[in-house]
XYZ file of C-alpha atoms in Angstrom:
235
model
C 16.778 22.871 -29.957
C 13.713 24.653 -31.289
C 14.119 28.285 -32.165
C 11.524 30.349 -30.328
C 9.453 32.882 -32.268
C 11.606 35.869 -33.184
C 9.165 38.332 -31.624
C 9.793 36.805 -28.187
C 13.502 37.541 -28.327
C 13.521 41.193 -29.193
C 11.106 42.438 -26.582
C 11.009 45.834 -24.956
C 12.058 45.937 -21.311
C 11.886 49.577 -20.223
C 12.516 50.349 -16.555
C 11.346 53.522 -14.828
C 13.608 55.374 -12.440
C 11.638 57.925 -10.446
C 14.074 60.221 -8.641
C 14.148 63.866 -7.687
C 11.255 66.257 -7.435
C 7.592 65.445 -7.988
C 7.362 67.400 -11.284
C 10.437 65.569 -12.520
C 8.879 62.246 -11.530
C 5.659 63.097 -13.355
C 7.602 63.975 -16.495
C 9.410 60.640 -16.262
C 6.087 58.840 -15.881
C 4.697 60.545 -18.983
C 7.783 59.594 -20.995
C 7.600 56.030 -19.680
C 3.957 55.789 -20.725
C 4.855 57.061 -24.199
C 7.648 54.515 -24.656
C 5.562 51.629 -23.318
C 2.691 52.621 -25.598
C 5.078 52.724 -28.544
C 6.438 49.269 -27.738
C 2.962 47.830 -27.277
C 1.787 49.095 -30.666
C 4.567 47.479 -32.697
C 4.536 44.263 -30.687
C 0.795 43.856 -31.293
C 1.237 44.443 -35.030
C 4.094 41.911 -35.231
C 2.255 39.338 -33.116
C -0.809 39.556 -35.371
C 1.445 39.255 -38.469
C 0.453 42.688 -39.742
C 3.959 43.314 -40.978
C 3.121 46.086 -43.445
C 1.297 47.924 -40.672
C 4.261 47.480 -38.326
C 6.719 48.725 -40.959
C 4.643 51.809 -41.770
C 4.129 52.584 -38.096
C 7.769 52.252 -37.143
C 9.153 54.081 -40.144
C 6.909 57.012 -39.210
C 8.552 57.110 -35.759
C 11.999 57.262 -37.355
C 10.999 60.218 -39.473
C 9.144 62.069 -36.727
C 10.609 64.379 -34.103
C 10.633 61.663 -31.443
C 13.124 60.962 -28.668
C 15.957 58.454 -28.988
C 14.186 55.726 -26.988
C 11.164 55.804 -29.304
C 13.440 55.639 -32.352
C 15.191 52.648 -30.760
C 11.790 50.960 -30.409
C 11.203 51.639 -34.104
C 14.431 49.844 -34.992
C 13.455 46.858 -32.818
C 10.133 46.727 -34.642
C 11.750 46.918 -38.080
C 14.240 44.188 -37.142
C 11.314 41.900 -36.381
C 9.626 42.824 -39.656
C 12.796 41.859 -41.540
C 12.960 38.505 -39.728
C 9.295 37.708 -40.340
C 9.943 36.215 -43.768
C 13.541 35.206 -43.186
C 13.347 32.112 -40.988
C 14.377 28.807 -42.521
C 16.837 25.991 -41.932
C 20.611 26.268 -41.820
C 21.709 25.735 -45.431
C 23.505 22.552 -46.411
C 27.185 23.295 -46.712
C 27.464 25.277 -43.488
C 29.154 22.455 -41.595
C 32.190 24.696 -41.123
C 29.918 27.078 -39.225
C 27.628 24.665 -37.384
C 29.228 21.469 -36.148
C 26.103 19.858 -34.710
C 22.612 19.469 -36.226
C 21.582 22.313 -38.497
C 19.436 24.655 -36.381
C 16.556 26.863 -37.478
C 18.165 29.746 -39.287
C 17.695 33.428 -40.032
C 18.288 33.937 -43.742
C 19.637 36.910 -45.671
C 18.858 39.568 -46.600
C 16.483 39.718 -43.615
C 19.132 38.715 -41.076
C 21.669 41.350 -42.126
C 18.989 44.044 -42.240
C 17.731 43.068 -38.792
C 21.266 43.193 -37.368
C 21.694 46.663 -38.892
C 18.445 47.886 -37.326
C 19.437 46.575 -33.904
C 22.888 48.141 -34.212
C 21.193 51.466 -34.944
C 18.904 50.868 -31.969
C 21.900 50.280 -29.692
C 23.414 53.584 -30.827
C 20.204 55.342 -29.808
C 19.616 53.416 -26.583
C 22.837 51.684 -25.481
C 21.515 50.828 -22.013
C 18.636 48.719 -23.385
C 20.029 45.234 -22.829
C 17.231 43.589 -24.844
C 18.598 45.113 -28.072
C 22.026 43.641 -27.354
C 20.428 40.259 -26.627
C 18.420 40.389 -29.823
C 21.450 41.200 -31.960
C 23.553 38.396 -30.453
C 20.678 35.963 -30.918
C 20.283 36.768 -34.616
C 24.037 36.602 -35.187
C 24.224 33.184 -33.489
C 21.492 31.784 -35.766
C 22.573 33.197 -39.101
C 25.454 32.988 -41.542
C 27.184 35.571 -39.341
C 27.549 33.000 -36.577
C 31.359 33.031 -36.689
C 31.231 36.747 -35.942
C 29.541 36.162 -32.574
C 32.723 36.957 -30.542
C 33.168 40.205 -32.481
C 29.594 41.261 -31.810
C 30.040 40.350 -28.145
C 33.029 42.713 -28.020
C 30.901 45.467 -29.545
C 28.234 44.846 -26.918
C 30.747 44.890 -24.048
C 32.201 48.167 -25.320
C 28.729 49.684 -25.203
C 27.215 47.794 -22.274
C 30.133 46.963 -19.931
C 28.041 46.495 -16.804
C 28.726 43.351 -14.799
C 25.017 42.538 -14.489
C 24.937 41.651 -18.182
C 27.330 38.725 -17.693
C 24.538 36.307 -16.791
C 22.904 36.920 -20.181
C 26.132 36.669 -22.177
C 27.047 33.337 -20.554
C 23.669 31.946 -21.619
C 24.811 31.981 -25.265
C 27.383 29.327 -24.382
C 24.519 26.880 -23.889
C 23.363 27.439 -27.468
C 26.879 26.922 -28.783
C 27.331 23.811 -26.653
C 24.056 22.339 -27.931
C 25.481 22.300 -31.463
C 28.948 21.244 -30.229
C 30.438 24.433 -31.586
C 33.291 24.289 -29.075
C 35.766 26.375 -31.074
C 33.397 29.315 -31.322
C 32.396 28.832 -27.699
C 36.064 29.085 -26.720
C 36.471 32.377 -28.594
C 33.284 33.704 -27.024
C 34.423 32.806 -23.499
C 37.863 34.313 -24.031
C 36.185 37.625 -24.887
C 34.324 37.418 -21.574
C 37.491 36.413 -19.737
C 39.313 39.432 -21.155
C 36.569 41.793 -19.937
C 35.801 39.985 -16.666
C 39.111 38.365 -15.600
C 38.044 38.131 -11.965
C 34.637 36.555 -12.514
C 34.394 33.029 -11.097
C 31.469 32.236 -13.406
C 33.608 32.776 -16.506
C 36.405 30.544 -15.212
C 33.893 27.893 -14.159
C 32.459 27.859 -17.674
C 35.943 27.615 -19.171
C 36.662 24.708 -16.836
C 33.555 22.929 -18.126
C 34.536 23.570 -21.738
C 38.097 22.308 -21.305
C 36.779 19.222 -19.489
C 34.352 18.603 -22.362
C 37.190 18.780 -24.874
C 39.545 16.589 -22.794
C 41.986 19.338 -21.932
C 42.335 18.426 -18.284
C 45.324 20.619 -17.477
C 43.598 23.808 -18.601
C 40.359 22.662 -16.975
C 42.145 22.279 -13.646
C 43.771 25.692 -13.977
C 40.418 27.436 -14.489
C 38.809 25.360 -11.724
C 41.470 26.564 -9.276
C 41.006 30.164 -10.388
C 37.243 29.927 -9.988
C 37.645 28.568 -6.452
C 40.080 31.363 -5.577
C 37.568 33.947 -6.741
C 34.514 32.333 -5.180
C 35.441 29.663 -2.603
C 31.861 29.448 -1.330
C 30.542 28.219 -4.685
C 30.468 24.432 -4.336
C 29.899 23.922 -8.091
C 33.397 25.211 -8.806
C-alpha cells in the first residue's frame, strides 16, 4: 500500500456554525475567515516545499497573541515540516512491529516531533478531528506503531463522539493490509470498550476472528452485531 503524501493527511477541516444574532454571526464569519486564511498559508508553503518559510510562519503564530484555533493550525503546519525530511522505509529488523511487507515509514526524530506537535494541537483544539487522524496516521507508520491502541485511547478520551467511529475503524484496514492482526485486535478492543453497543465494531471483530480461524469468537460477535443492527445484511 503506497503511503500518500503527508500533507494530504493532516489537512485543516474547519466548520462554521452560524447561530444566534446577526452581529454574533458576523464575528464568527470573521474568525472563520482568519482560520481558513491561516490554514491556506501554511498548506501552500508545505505543498510548494518551502519548509523554512512554513516553519517561520507557523512559529510566529505560536508566539503571537492568537486564538487557540490558529495556534492549533501552527502545530499542524510544524508537524508537516518535521515529516518533510523524515519519510523512508520501515527499517530492517522491525518484523516484530510489522508482520507484512515493510511499509513506507516516518523516521525519527521527525516522527516523534510531529506527534508532539499534533498532541499540542489537540490540547488547543480537541474538536478538530483531522488532528486526531493525523496523529494516529503517523503513529501507525512509525516506530511507535505498537502504541497505536494507547493513542486511540487518548483520542477517545478527548474526542468521544460517536461520529468519529467511522474514521477510527478505517485504521483496521491499514493494519489488516500488513497482517498485523495482534495489534488490530488490541485496537478493536479499545473501540469495543468505548462503543460496546456498536454493531460496526462487533462486525469488524467477527471478520478478524474469522480471518484468524477463531470461529467460536467470530460467531459470538456476529450474533451480537445482528442483535444490535438486525437490518444490516452484512452482519
